[in-house]
Tab-separated table of C-alpha atoms and ligand atoms in Angstrom:
chain	number	residue	atom	x	y	z
M	36	MET	CA	-127.208	-173.729	77.705
M	37	ARG	CA	-125.301	-173.257	74.438
M	38	SER	CA	-121.808	-171.832	74.622
M	39	VAL	CA	-120.639	-169.191	72.137
M	40	SER	CA	-117.513	-167.169	71.346
M	41	ILE	CA	-117.277	-164.017	69.246
M	42	PHE	CA	-114.069	-163.101	67.472
M	43	GLY	CA	-114.037	-159.452	66.455
M	44	ALA	CA	-116.780	-158.662	68.983
M	45	THR	CA	-116.216	-154.900	68.843
M	46	GLY	CA	-116.637	-154.613	65.070
M	47	SER	CA	-119.731	-154.147	62.982
M	48	ILE	CA	-120.473	-157.899	62.741
M	49	GLY	CA	-119.533	-158.394	66.399
M	50	GLU	CA	-121.879	-155.613	67.552
M	51	SER	CA	-124.745	-157.177	65.603
M	52	ALA	CA	-124.024	-160.541	67.214
M	53	PHE	CA	-123.811	-158.928	70.641
M	54	ASP	CA	-127.187	-157.311	70.041
M	55	LEU	CA	-128.717	-160.683	69.095
M	56	LEU	CA	-127.321	-162.344	72.225
M	57	MET	CA	-128.486	-159.512	74.484
M	58	GLN	CA	-131.955	-159.523	72.932
M	59	SER	CA	-132.301	-163.272	73.427
M	60	GLY	CA	-131.596	-163.476	77.133
M	61	GLY	CA	-127.935	-162.391	77.334
M	62	ALA	CA	-125.868	-164.134	80.005
M	63	GLU	CA	-128.990	-165.898	81.327
M	64	SER	CA	-129.438	-167.767	78.031
M	65	TRP	CA	-125.938	-168.047	76.602
M	66	GLN	CA	-122.717	-169.290	78.088
M	67	VAL	CA	-120.232	-166.847	76.602
M	68	ARG	CA	-116.715	-168.196	76.443
M	69	ALA	CA	-114.424	-165.800	74.555
M	70	LEU	CA	-114.882	-162.271	73.253
M	71	THR	CA	-112.033	-160.735	71.266
M	72	GLY	CA	-111.416	-157.231	70.022
M	73	GLY	CA	-108.778	-154.756	68.998
M	74	ARG	CA	-108.138	-151.214	70.215
M	75	ASN	CA	-111.551	-150.419	71.627
M	76	ILE	CA	-110.829	-151.775	75.114
M	77	ALA	CA	-113.671	-149.902	76.815
M	78	ARG	CA	-116.261	-151.483	74.524
M	79	LEU	CA	-114.700	-154.958	74.748
M	80	ALA	CA	-114.770	-154.771	78.549
M	81	GLU	CA	-118.349	-153.506	78.552
M	82	MET	CA	-119.464	-156.407	76.336
M	83	ALA	CA	-117.542	-158.962	78.411
M	84	LEU	CA	-119.209	-157.697	81.597
M	85	ALA	CA	-122.676	-157.603	80.044
M	86	LEU	CA	-122.391	-161.177	78.758
M	87	ARG	CA	-120.278	-162.470	81.662
M	88	ALA	CA	-117.685	-163.853	79.286
M	89	GLU	CA	-115.054	-166.285	80.556
M	90	ILE	CA	-112.238	-164.473	78.765
M	91	ALA	CA	-111.651	-161.206	76.911
M	92	VAL	CA	-108.764	-160.921	74.474
M	93	THR	CA	-107.331	-157.914	72.684
M	94	ALA	CA	-105.245	-158.374	69.551
M	95	PHE	CA	-102.726	-155.838	70.863
M	96	PRO	CA	-100.295	-156.868	73.663
M	97	GLU	CA	-99.638	-153.236	74.610
M	98	LEU	CA	-103.315	-152.937	75.594
M	99	GLU	CA	-103.409	-155.934	77.931
M	100	ARG	CA	-102.942	-153.750	81.018
M	101	ASP	CA	-105.821	-151.473	80.062
M	102	LEU	CA	-108.042	-154.501	79.548
M	103	ARG	CA	-107.054	-155.949	82.941
M	104	GLU	CA	-107.807	-152.638	84.615
M	105	ALA	CA	-111.164	-152.341	82.891
M	106	LEU	CA	-112.140	-155.844	84.031
M	107	ALA	CA	-110.485	-155.792	87.490
M	108	GLY	CA	-112.532	-157.648	90.105
M	109	SER	CA	-114.896	-159.184	87.534
M	110	GLY	CA	-113.229	-162.612	87.466
M	111	ILE	CA	-113.039	-162.414	83.672
M	112	GLU	CA	-109.685	-163.623	82.340
M	113	CYS	CA	-107.717	-161.214	80.139
M	114	THR	CA	-105.091	-162.004	77.530
M	115	ALA	CA	-103.591	-160.223	74.530
M	116	GLY	CA	-101.882	-160.756	71.199
M	117	PRO	CA	-102.426	-162.902	68.106
M	118	ASP	CA	-101.400	-166.133	69.876
M	119	ALA	CA	-103.824	-165.441	72.706
M	120	ILE	CA	-106.594	-165.033	70.131
M	121	VAL	CA	-105.777	-168.431	68.638
M	122	ALA	CA	-105.630	-169.955	72.127
M	123	ALA	CA	-109.089	-168.531	72.844
M	124	ALA	CA	-110.347	-170.286	69.701
M	125	ASP	CA	-109.309	-173.561	71.334
M	126	ARG	CA	-111.889	-173.071	74.081
M	127	ASP	CA	-114.685	-175.451	73.605
M	128	ALA	CA	-117.557	-173.217	72.434
M	129	ASP	CA	-120.526	-174.848	70.671
M	130	TRP	CA	-120.643	-171.947	68.212
M	131	THR	CA	-117.936	-169.464	67.263
M	132	LEU	CA	-118.420	-166.350	65.166
M	133	SER	CA	-115.459	-165.287	63.027
M	134	GLY	CA	-116.000	-161.535	62.731
M	135	ILE	CA	-112.399	-160.327	62.620
M	136	VAL	CA	-111.559	-158.296	59.525
M	137	GLY	CA	-108.770	-159.395	57.187
M	138	ALA	CA	-106.385	-162.343	57.055
M	139	ALA	CA	-105.950	-161.997	60.837
M	140	GLY	CA	-109.223	-163.928	61.063
M	141	LEU	CA	-107.731	-167.031	59.452
M	142	PRO	CA	-105.607	-168.492	62.300
M	143	PRO	CA	-108.346	-168.472	64.981
M	144	GLY	CA	-111.007	-169.660	62.505
M	145	LEU	CA	-108.790	-172.513	61.401
M	146	ARG	CA	-108.195	-173.479	65.021
M	147	VAL	CA	-111.946	-173.805	65.579
M	148	LEU	CA	-112.126	-176.132	62.565
M	149	GLU	CA	-109.139	-178.144	63.794
M	150	ARG	CA	-110.960	-178.894	67.030
M	151	GLY	CA	-114.081	-179.885	65.089
M	152	GLY	CA	-116.176	-176.904	66.228
M	153	THR	CA	-118.939	-174.959	64.497
M	154	LEU	CA	-117.659	-171.822	62.795
M	155	ALA	CA	-120.063	-169.071	61.761
M	156	LEU	CA	-117.952	-167.400	59.120
M	157	ALA	CA	-118.285	-163.705	58.372
M	158	ASN	CA	-114.544	-163.406	57.670
M	159	LYS	CA	-114.612	-164.115	53.928
M	160	GLU	CA	-110.825	-163.674	53.740
M	161	THR	CA	-110.545	-167.101	55.406
M	162	LEU	CA	-112.003	-168.852	52.348
M	163	VAL	CA	-110.402	-166.579	49.755
M	164	ALA	CA	-106.878	-166.982	51.117
M	165	ALA	CA	-107.081	-170.600	52.211
M	166	GLY	CA	-110.108	-172.292	50.640
M	167	ARG	CA	-108.544	-175.703	50.146
M	168	LEU	CA	-106.955	-175.750	53.618
M	169	VAL	CA	-110.116	-174.543	55.352
M	170	MET	CA	-112.568	-176.848	53.585
M	171	GLY	CA	-110.113	-179.759	53.855
M	172	THR	CA	-109.695	-179.218	57.590
M	173	ALA	CA	-113.453	-179.095	58.144
M	174	ALA	CA	-113.919	-182.288	56.128
M	175	ARG	CA	-111.177	-184.054	58.107
M	176	THR	CA	-112.364	-183.087	61.586
M	177	GLY	CA	-116.109	-182.994	60.950
M	178	ALA	CA	-116.247	-179.299	61.808
M	179	ARG	CA	-119.160	-177.305	60.440
M	180	ILE	CA	-118.927	-173.965	58.662
M	181	LEU	CA	-122.060	-171.821	58.560
M	182	PRO	CA	-121.750	-168.909	56.123
M	183	VAL	CA	-122.538	-165.477	57.558
M	184	ASP	CA	-121.711	-163.249	54.615
M	185	SER	CA	-125.250	-162.216	53.565
M	186	GLU	CA	-124.995	-163.564	50.005
M	187	HIS	CA	-123.577	-166.885	51.168
M	188	SER	CA	-126.118	-167.266	53.941
M	189	ALA	CA	-128.721	-166.583	51.236
M	190	ILE	CA	-127.263	-169.242	48.892
M	191	PHE	CA	-127.064	-171.707	51.802
M	192	GLN	CA	-130.755	-171.089	52.521
M	193	CYS	CA	-131.713	-171.362	48.812
M	194	LEU	CA	-129.888	-174.698	48.598
M	195	ASN	CA	-131.654	-176.158	51.615
M	196	GLY	CA	-132.816	-179.630	50.571
M	197	GLU	CA	-131.492	-179.228	47.010
M	198	ASN	CA	-128.840	-181.218	45.196
M	199	ILE	CA	-125.934	-178.990	44.117
M	200	GLU	CA	-125.565	-181.217	41.032
M	201	ASN	CA	-128.791	-179.698	39.703
M	202	VAL	CA	-127.589	-176.125	40.069
M	203	GLU	CA	-127.001	-174.321	36.814
M	204	ALA	CA	-126.056	-170.940	38.243
M	205	ILE	CA	-125.587	-169.104	41.506
M	206	THR	CA	-126.141	-165.359	41.308
M	207	ILE	CA	-124.903	-163.038	44.014
M	208	THR	CA	-126.107	-159.472	44.013
M	209	ALA	CA	-124.093	-156.299	44.565
M	210	SER	CA	-125.485	-152.909	45.449
M	211	GLY	CA	-122.790	-151.296	43.321
M	212	GLY	CA	-121.364	-149.448	46.328
M	213	ALA	CA	-120.729	-145.766	46.763
M	214	PHE	CA	-119.662	-145.096	43.138
M	215	ARG	CA	-122.218	-147.108	41.210
M	216	ASP	CA	-123.421	-144.051	39.298
M	217	TRP	CA	-120.231	-142.010	39.117
M	218	PRO	CA	-118.801	-141.226	35.688
M	219	LEU	CA	-115.803	-143.513	35.118
M	220	GLU	CA	-113.215	-140.738	34.889
M	221	ARG	CA	-114.283	-139.343	38.251
M	222	LEU	CA	-113.360	-142.604	40.030
M	223	GLU	CA	-109.651	-141.676	39.858
M	224	THR	CA	-110.305	-138.801	42.253
M	225	ALA	CA	-112.496	-140.649	44.767
M	226	THR	CA	-111.476	-139.885	48.353
M	227	VAL	CA	-111.367	-142.191	51.368
M	228	GLU	CA	-114.314	-140.334	52.858
M	229	GLN	CA	-116.398	-140.741	49.710
M	230	ALA	CA	-115.536	-144.434	49.481
M	231	SER	CA	-116.443	-144.992	53.145
M	232	THR	CA	-120.193	-144.481	52.805
M	233	HIS	CA	-122.360	-147.357	51.667
M	234	PRO	CA	-125.790	-146.748	50.129
M	235	ASN	CA	-127.531	-149.645	51.951
M	236	TRP	CA	-125.414	-151.464	54.528
M	237	ALA	CA	-123.800	-150.145	57.738
M	238	MET	CA	-120.473	-152.027	57.908
M	239	GLY	CA	-116.847	-151.606	58.961
M	240	GLN	CA	-114.797	-149.119	56.955
M	241	ARG	CA	-112.659	-151.688	55.138
M	242	ILE	CA	-115.531	-153.739	53.705
M	243	THR	CA	-117.362	-150.511	52.829
M	244	ILE	CA	-114.437	-149.336	50.687
M	245	ASP	CA	-114.149	-152.853	49.260
M	246	SER	CA	-117.795	-152.520	48.235
M	247	ALA	CA	-117.088	-149.266	46.400
M	248	SER	CA	-114.160	-150.856	44.521
M	249	MET	CA	-116.117	-154.119	44.087
M	250	PHE	CA	-113.241	-156.032	45.673
M	251	ASN	CA	-115.816	-157.160	48.211
M	252	LYS	CA	-117.767	-158.879	45.418
M	253	SER	CA	-114.524	-160.179	43.973
M	254	LEU	CA	-113.774	-161.879	47.309
M	255	GLU	CA	-117.361	-163.129	47.486
M	256	ILE	CA	-117.244	-164.785	44.066
M	257	ILE	CA	-114.190	-166.735	45.220
M	258	GLU	CA	-115.849	-167.434	48.577
M	259	THR	CA	-118.812	-168.924	46.656
M	260	LYS	CA	-116.542	-171.181	44.621
M	261	GLU	CA	-114.603	-172.382	47.657
M	262	PHE	CA	-117.535	-172.918	50.003
M	263	PHE	CA	-120.101	-174.427	47.653
M	264	GLY	CA	-117.554	-176.177	45.416
M	265	ILE	CA	-119.228	-174.853	42.283
M	266	ASN	CA	-117.577	-174.275	38.916
M	267	PRO	CA	-116.613	-170.578	38.568
M	268	ASP	CA	-118.457	-170.349	35.218
M	269	ARG	CA	-121.697	-170.896	37.088
M	270	ILE	CA	-121.204	-167.961	39.461
M	271	LYS	CA	-122.843	-164.715	38.310
M	272	VAL	CA	-122.896	-161.198	39.713
M	273	LEU	CA	-125.888	-158.917	39.317
M	274	ILE	CA	-126.045	-155.249	40.255
M	275	HIS	CA	-129.126	-154.754	42.398
M	276	PRO	CA	-129.103	-151.268	43.936
M	277	GLU	CA	-131.799	-151.968	46.547
M	278	SER	CA	-129.934	-154.903	48.217
M	279	ILE	CA	-133.146	-156.837	48.888
M	280	ILE	CA	-132.383	-160.010	46.941
M	281	HIS	CA	-129.070	-161.241	48.323
M	282	ALA	CA	-128.576	-164.286	46.124
M	283	MET	CA	-130.409	-166.585	43.749
M	284	VAL	CA	-129.907	-170.217	42.803
M	285	THR	CA	-131.024	-171.319	39.328
M	286	HIS	CA	-131.709	-175.027	38.852
M	287	ARG	CA	-131.427	-176.913	35.604
M	288	ASP	CA	-135.199	-177.232	35.352
M	289	GLY	CA	-135.395	-173.444	34.925
M	290	GLY	CA	-136.629	-172.721	38.443
M	291	SER	CA	-134.773	-170.059	40.409
M	292	ILE	CA	-134.935	-169.701	44.169
M	293	ALA	CA	-134.016	-166.281	45.512
M	294	HIS	CA	-133.451	-165.111	49.058
M	295	LEU	CA	-134.899	-161.741	50.043
M	296	GLY	CA	-134.495	-159.714	53.187
M	297	ALA	CA	-133.793	-156.284	54.576
M	298	PRO	CA	-130.101	-155.347	54.391
M	299	ASP	CA	-129.445	-156.126	58.054
M	300	MET	CA	-126.633	-158.509	59.007
M	301	ARG	CA	-128.521	-159.634	62.085
M	302	HIS	CA	-130.530	-161.902	59.793
M	303	ALA	CA	-127.517	-163.854	58.493
M	304	ILE	CA	-125.823	-163.914	61.908
M	305	GLY	CA	-129.055	-164.914	63.650
M	306	TYR	CA	-129.791	-167.601	61.066
M	307	ALA	CA	-126.363	-169.139	61.707
M	308	LEU	CA	-126.761	-168.743	65.479
M	309	HIS	CA	-130.043	-170.657	65.589
M	310	TRP	CA	-129.435	-173.048	62.691
M	311	PRO	CA	-131.007	-175.476	61.940
M	312	GLU	CA	-133.923	-173.839	63.758
M	313	ARG	CA	-135.392	-170.483	62.817
M	314	ALA	CA	-135.915	-167.993	65.609
M	315	GLU	CA	-137.660	-164.659	65.986
M	316	LEU	CA	-135.027	-162.052	65.084
M	317	PRO	CA	-135.032	-158.263	65.562
M	318	VAL	CA	-134.815	-157.677	61.826
M	319	PRO	CA	-137.130	-155.396	59.802
M	320	LYS	CA	-139.646	-157.348	57.719
M	321	LEU	CA	-139.968	-156.557	54.025
M	322	ASP	CA	-142.827	-154.514	52.636
M	323	LEU	CA	-142.483	-155.059	48.907
M	324	ALA	CA	-145.686	-153.204	48.103
M	325	ALA	CA	-144.307	-150.105	49.797
M	326	MET	CA	-141.042	-150.576	47.956
M	327	GLY	CA	-142.832	-150.811	44.613
M	328	GLN	CA	-139.999	-152.118	42.506
M	329	LEU	CA	-136.616	-153.781	42.534
M	330	SER	CA	-134.061	-153.081	39.830
M	331	PHE	CA	-131.163	-154.960	38.256
M	332	ARG	CA	-128.365	-154.410	35.780
M	333	ALA	CA	-125.287	-156.201	34.537
M	334	PRO	CA	-121.962	-155.334	36.175
M	335	ASP	CA	-119.428	-153.365	34.159
M	336	GLU	CA	-115.926	-154.850	34.362
M	337	THR	CA	-114.325	-151.651	33.053
M	338	ARG	CA	-115.655	-149.806	36.046
M	339	TRP	CA	-114.757	-152.658	38.361
M	340	PRO	CA	-111.592	-154.519	37.326
M	341	ALA	CA	-111.782	-156.364	40.661
M	342	LEU	CA	-114.453	-158.614	39.119
M	343	ARG	CA	-112.152	-159.602	36.263
M	344	LEU	CA	-109.340	-160.272	38.746
M	345	ALA	CA	-111.575	-162.689	40.674
M	346	ARG	CA	-112.155	-164.700	37.475
M	347	GLU	CA	-108.430	-164.767	36.748
M	348	VAL	CA	-107.646	-165.848	40.298
M	349	MET	CA	-110.145	-168.711	40.141
M	350	ALA	CA	-108.719	-169.846	36.808
M	351	ALA	CA	-105.159	-169.723	38.190
M	352	GLY	CA	-105.991	-171.581	41.428
M	353	GLY	CA	-103.017	-172.452	43.644
M	354	ALA	CA	-101.911	-169.561	45.827
M	355	ALA	CA	-103.707	-166.930	43.734
M	356	GLY	CA	-106.482	-166.427	46.306
M	357	ALA	CA	-104.000	-165.778	49.109
M	358	VAL	CA	-102.125	-163.343	46.860
M	359	LEU	CA	-105.279	-161.502	45.771
M	360	ASN	CA	-106.389	-161.099	49.362
M	361	GLY	CA	-103.009	-160.042	50.775
M	362	ALA	CA	-102.386	-157.591	47.939
M	363	LYS	CA	-105.883	-156.156	48.283
M	364	GLU	CA	-105.401	-155.610	52.030
M	365	GLN	CA	-102.104	-153.840	51.404
M	366	ALA	CA	-103.559	-151.727	48.584
M	367	LEU	CA	-106.414	-150.720	50.863
M	368	ASP	CA	-103.916	-149.703	53.569
M	369	ASP	CA	-102.072	-147.644	50.946
M	370	PHE	CA	-105.283	-145.974	49.783
M	371	LEU	CA	-106.318	-145.231	53.386
M	372	ALA	CA	-102.883	-143.704	54.031
M	373	GLY	CA	-103.158	-141.506	50.933
M	374	ARG	CA	-100.251	-143.243	49.169
M	375	ILE	CA	-102.292	-144.370	46.160
M	376	ARG	CA	-105.562	-143.439	44.477
M	377	PHE	CA	-108.823	-145.331	44.669
M	378	THR	CA	-108.441	-146.801	41.181
M	379	ASP	CA	-104.812	-147.723	41.899
M	380	MET	CA	-105.940	-150.456	44.277
M	381	ALA	CA	-106.867	-152.764	41.391
M	382	ARG	CA	-103.634	-151.870	39.580
M	383	ALA	CA	-101.544	-152.740	42.646
M	384	VAL	CA	-103.359	-156.047	43.112
M	385	GLU	CA	-103.011	-156.980	39.447
M	386	SER	CA	-99.317	-156.135	39.568
M	387	ALA	CA	-98.809	-158.291	42.678
M	388	LEU	CA	-100.562	-161.201	40.964
M	389	ASP	CA	-98.373	-160.727	37.874
M	390	ASP	CA	-95.211	-160.591	40.001
M	391	LEU	CA	-95.973	-163.745	41.952
M	392	THR	CA	-97.562	-165.909	39.269
M	393	GLY	CA	-94.910	-168.383	38.177
M	394	GLN	CA	-92.961	-168.243	41.430
M	395	PRO	CA	-92.086	-171.712	42.767
M	396	GLY	CA	-95.115	-173.261	44.450
M	397	PHE	CA	-97.611	-170.681	43.159
M	398	ALA	CA	-99.614	-173.274	41.221
M	399	THR	CA	-100.164	-175.422	44.330
M	400	SER	CA	-103.053	-174.632	46.684
M	401	PRO	CA	-101.485	-174.222	50.132
M	402	THR	CA	-102.450	-176.967	52.574
M	403	ASP	CA	-100.886	-175.482	55.703
M	404	LEU	CA	-101.275	-172.154	57.465
M	405	ALA	CA	-97.591	-171.151	57.275
M	406	THR	CA	-97.607	-171.397	53.474
M	407	VAL	CA	-100.798	-169.319	53.210
M	408	LEU	CA	-99.278	-166.648	55.454
M	409	ASP	CA	-96.053	-166.668	53.406
M	410	TRP	CA	-97.999	-165.937	50.221
M	411	ASP	CA	-100.008	-163.315	52.077
M	412	GLN	CA	-96.773	-161.569	53.115
M	413	SER	CA	-95.224	-161.793	49.638
M	414	ALA	CA	-98.405	-160.335	48.164
M	415	ARG	CA	-98.381	-157.430	50.612
M	416	GLN	CA	-94.746	-156.704	49.738
M	417	ALA	CA	-95.459	-156.842	46.009
M	418	ALA	CA	-98.458	-154.493	46.323
M	419	ALA	CA	-96.489	-152.124	48.558
M	420	GLY	CA	-93.727	-152.162	45.952
M	421	TRP	CA	-96.210	-151.084	43.293
M	422	ALA	CA	-97.419	-148.258	45.556
M	423	ALA	CA	-93.837	-147.131	46.176
M	424	ARG	CA	-93.159	-147.012	42.428
M	425	HIS	CA	-96.454	-145.469	41.298
M	426	GLY	CA	-97.985	-143.784	44.367
M	427	GLY	CA	-98.030	-140.092	45.211
M	428	ARG	CA	-99.313	-139.050	41.810
C	170	LIG	P1	-114.886	-154.115	61.601
C	170	LIG	O1	-113.688	-153.394	61.154
C	170	LIG	O2	-116.103	-153.360	61.959
C	170	LIG	O3	-114.509	-155.044	62.841
C	170	LIG	C1	-113.389	-155.864	62.827
C	170	LIG	C2	-113.161	-156.544	64.159
C	170	LIG	O4	-111.917	-157.268	64.067
C	170	LIG	C3	-113.021	-155.597	65.351
C	170	LIG	O5	-113.490	-156.226	66.507
C	170	LIG	C4	-111.512	-155.400	65.452
C	170	LIG	O6	-111.086	-155.036	66.732
C	170	LIG	C5	-111.017	-156.779	65.088
C	170	LIG	N1	-109.679	-156.752	64.515
C	170	LIG	C6	-109.174	-155.869	63.616
C	170	LIG	N2	-107.911	-156.175	63.311
C	170	LIG	C7	-107.597	-157.277	64.028
C	170	LIG	C8	-106.423	-158.081	64.143
C	170	LIG	N3	-105.315	-157.806	63.455
C	170	LIG	N4	-106.467	-159.168	64.954
C	170	LIG	C9	-107.584	-159.467	65.644
C	170	LIG	N5	-108.719	-158.736	65.593
C	170	LIG	C10	-108.724	-157.658	64.785
C	170	LIG	O7	-115.210	-155.185	60.441
C	170	LIG	P2	-116.638	-155.783	60.039
C	170	LIG	O8	-117.273	-154.881	59.057
C	170	LIG	O9	-117.389	-156.213	61.241
C	170	LIG	O10	-116.184	-157.069	59.198
C	170	LIG	C11	-115.680	-158.216	59.833
C	170	LIG	C12	-115.578	-159.352	58.819
C	170	LIG	O11	-116.885	-159.716	58.384
C	170	LIG	C13	-114.815	-158.990	57.544
C	170	LIG	O12	-114.151	-160.121	57.083
C	170	LIG	C14	-115.906	-158.592	56.576
C	170	LIG	O13	-115.536	-158.783	55.232
C	170	LIG	C15	-117.003	-159.582	56.981
C	170	LIG	N6	-118.338	-159.119	56.662
C	170	LIG	C16	-118.817	-157.987	57.247
C	170	LIG	C17	-120.099	-157.535	56.965
C	170	LIG	C18	-120.659	-156.311	57.647
C	170	LIG	O14	-121.835	-156.026	57.494
C	170	LIG	N7	-119.875	-155.547	58.390
C	170	LIG	C19	-120.895	-158.251	56.063
C	170	LIG	C20	-120.388	-159.417	55.492
C	170	LIG	C21	-119.108	-159.847	55.809
C	171	LIG	MG1	-121.565	-159.875	51.492
């Protein structure tokens, strides 16, 4: 029986993974080691009981008692706090899903790689903030990373059996998010509620807002560079409102291989779960005839400065990825709290990058976790500083 752990089990990615495990035999077919979550203790406990997990961990120490009460008499271990999450990543699972949102996903994911495990990576922040460290650790220990972000799973599938040396371009698609068709001047007034609805994908609130601002695509461009080791000039973004083609690889002989599928994360998660096999998955099958047509357009960098920032970050290298990610997370917190406007998020991130570029060590890609987290903190402070100076307008 294969053993699995799910980090961020109670989130959107985690729920999809839970569904896949339950639909393929549950505790009878899978040995579930660790499940981790945040504030939703009732759901975490319910999942742990259903899958007979060895251990359940909440990120919040003040909730440990609630978790213990919810799992009393079950024999399931309970722990809490960021260190407990990292310790749970040390448990020897054959397959671990990194479905935590934000830079908080980096320490446990890195721990899985340090012990040479297999990491199914939905947490794109891991590669954006610490690409060199993460890929270097995997190379050193022989750990395997299986991409779970839909575009990266698609690229991985398109590259199956191909030589990356022959790749001329990798194109990732973007739906365009909630504000694809809004007049530019209206973007300034976009509310949290408006930014929190996605036209095609059901996802956590943070990634949904990142899709509306295109910071999600910005992170994904960098994720593509870090994971596939491809030159940034060869990475393209295409607006594709239907979200059916997730990515496309163009070879130097002029042939392009695209990956198509319904916008349902259970495909990418399930592909990684069963890799290198393919299994029956509870995912809707495409009916292109019923759909009639697919459409495409070029992205507009005036509408979405986040795309330009991704290019600048890749050109800068060093700690720029960690700064972009940390500043973006802070700017999103500030937007959610009503301190800054939707369009201010890109301004705050750009300002943080400007502030920190040229600081000692910035040009060097961090090769240890503490340095990544230092840059992450500095970036959050710089972005918060921008919000304090310019927010409340
Ligand atoms: P979500 O907000 O729905 O869930 C996040 C999970 O992380 C929850 O279990 C939450 O309890 C946990 N969590 C939150 N803060 C934490 C902390 N500080 N420490 C430990 N755990 C914490 O998010 P999501 O939409 O499932 O996204 C998860 C990750 O997957 C993100 O990195 C996102 O970019 C990526 N991703 C998501 C989708 C999607 O369809 N939702 C698609 C591609 C990639
Ligand atoms: Mg994606």
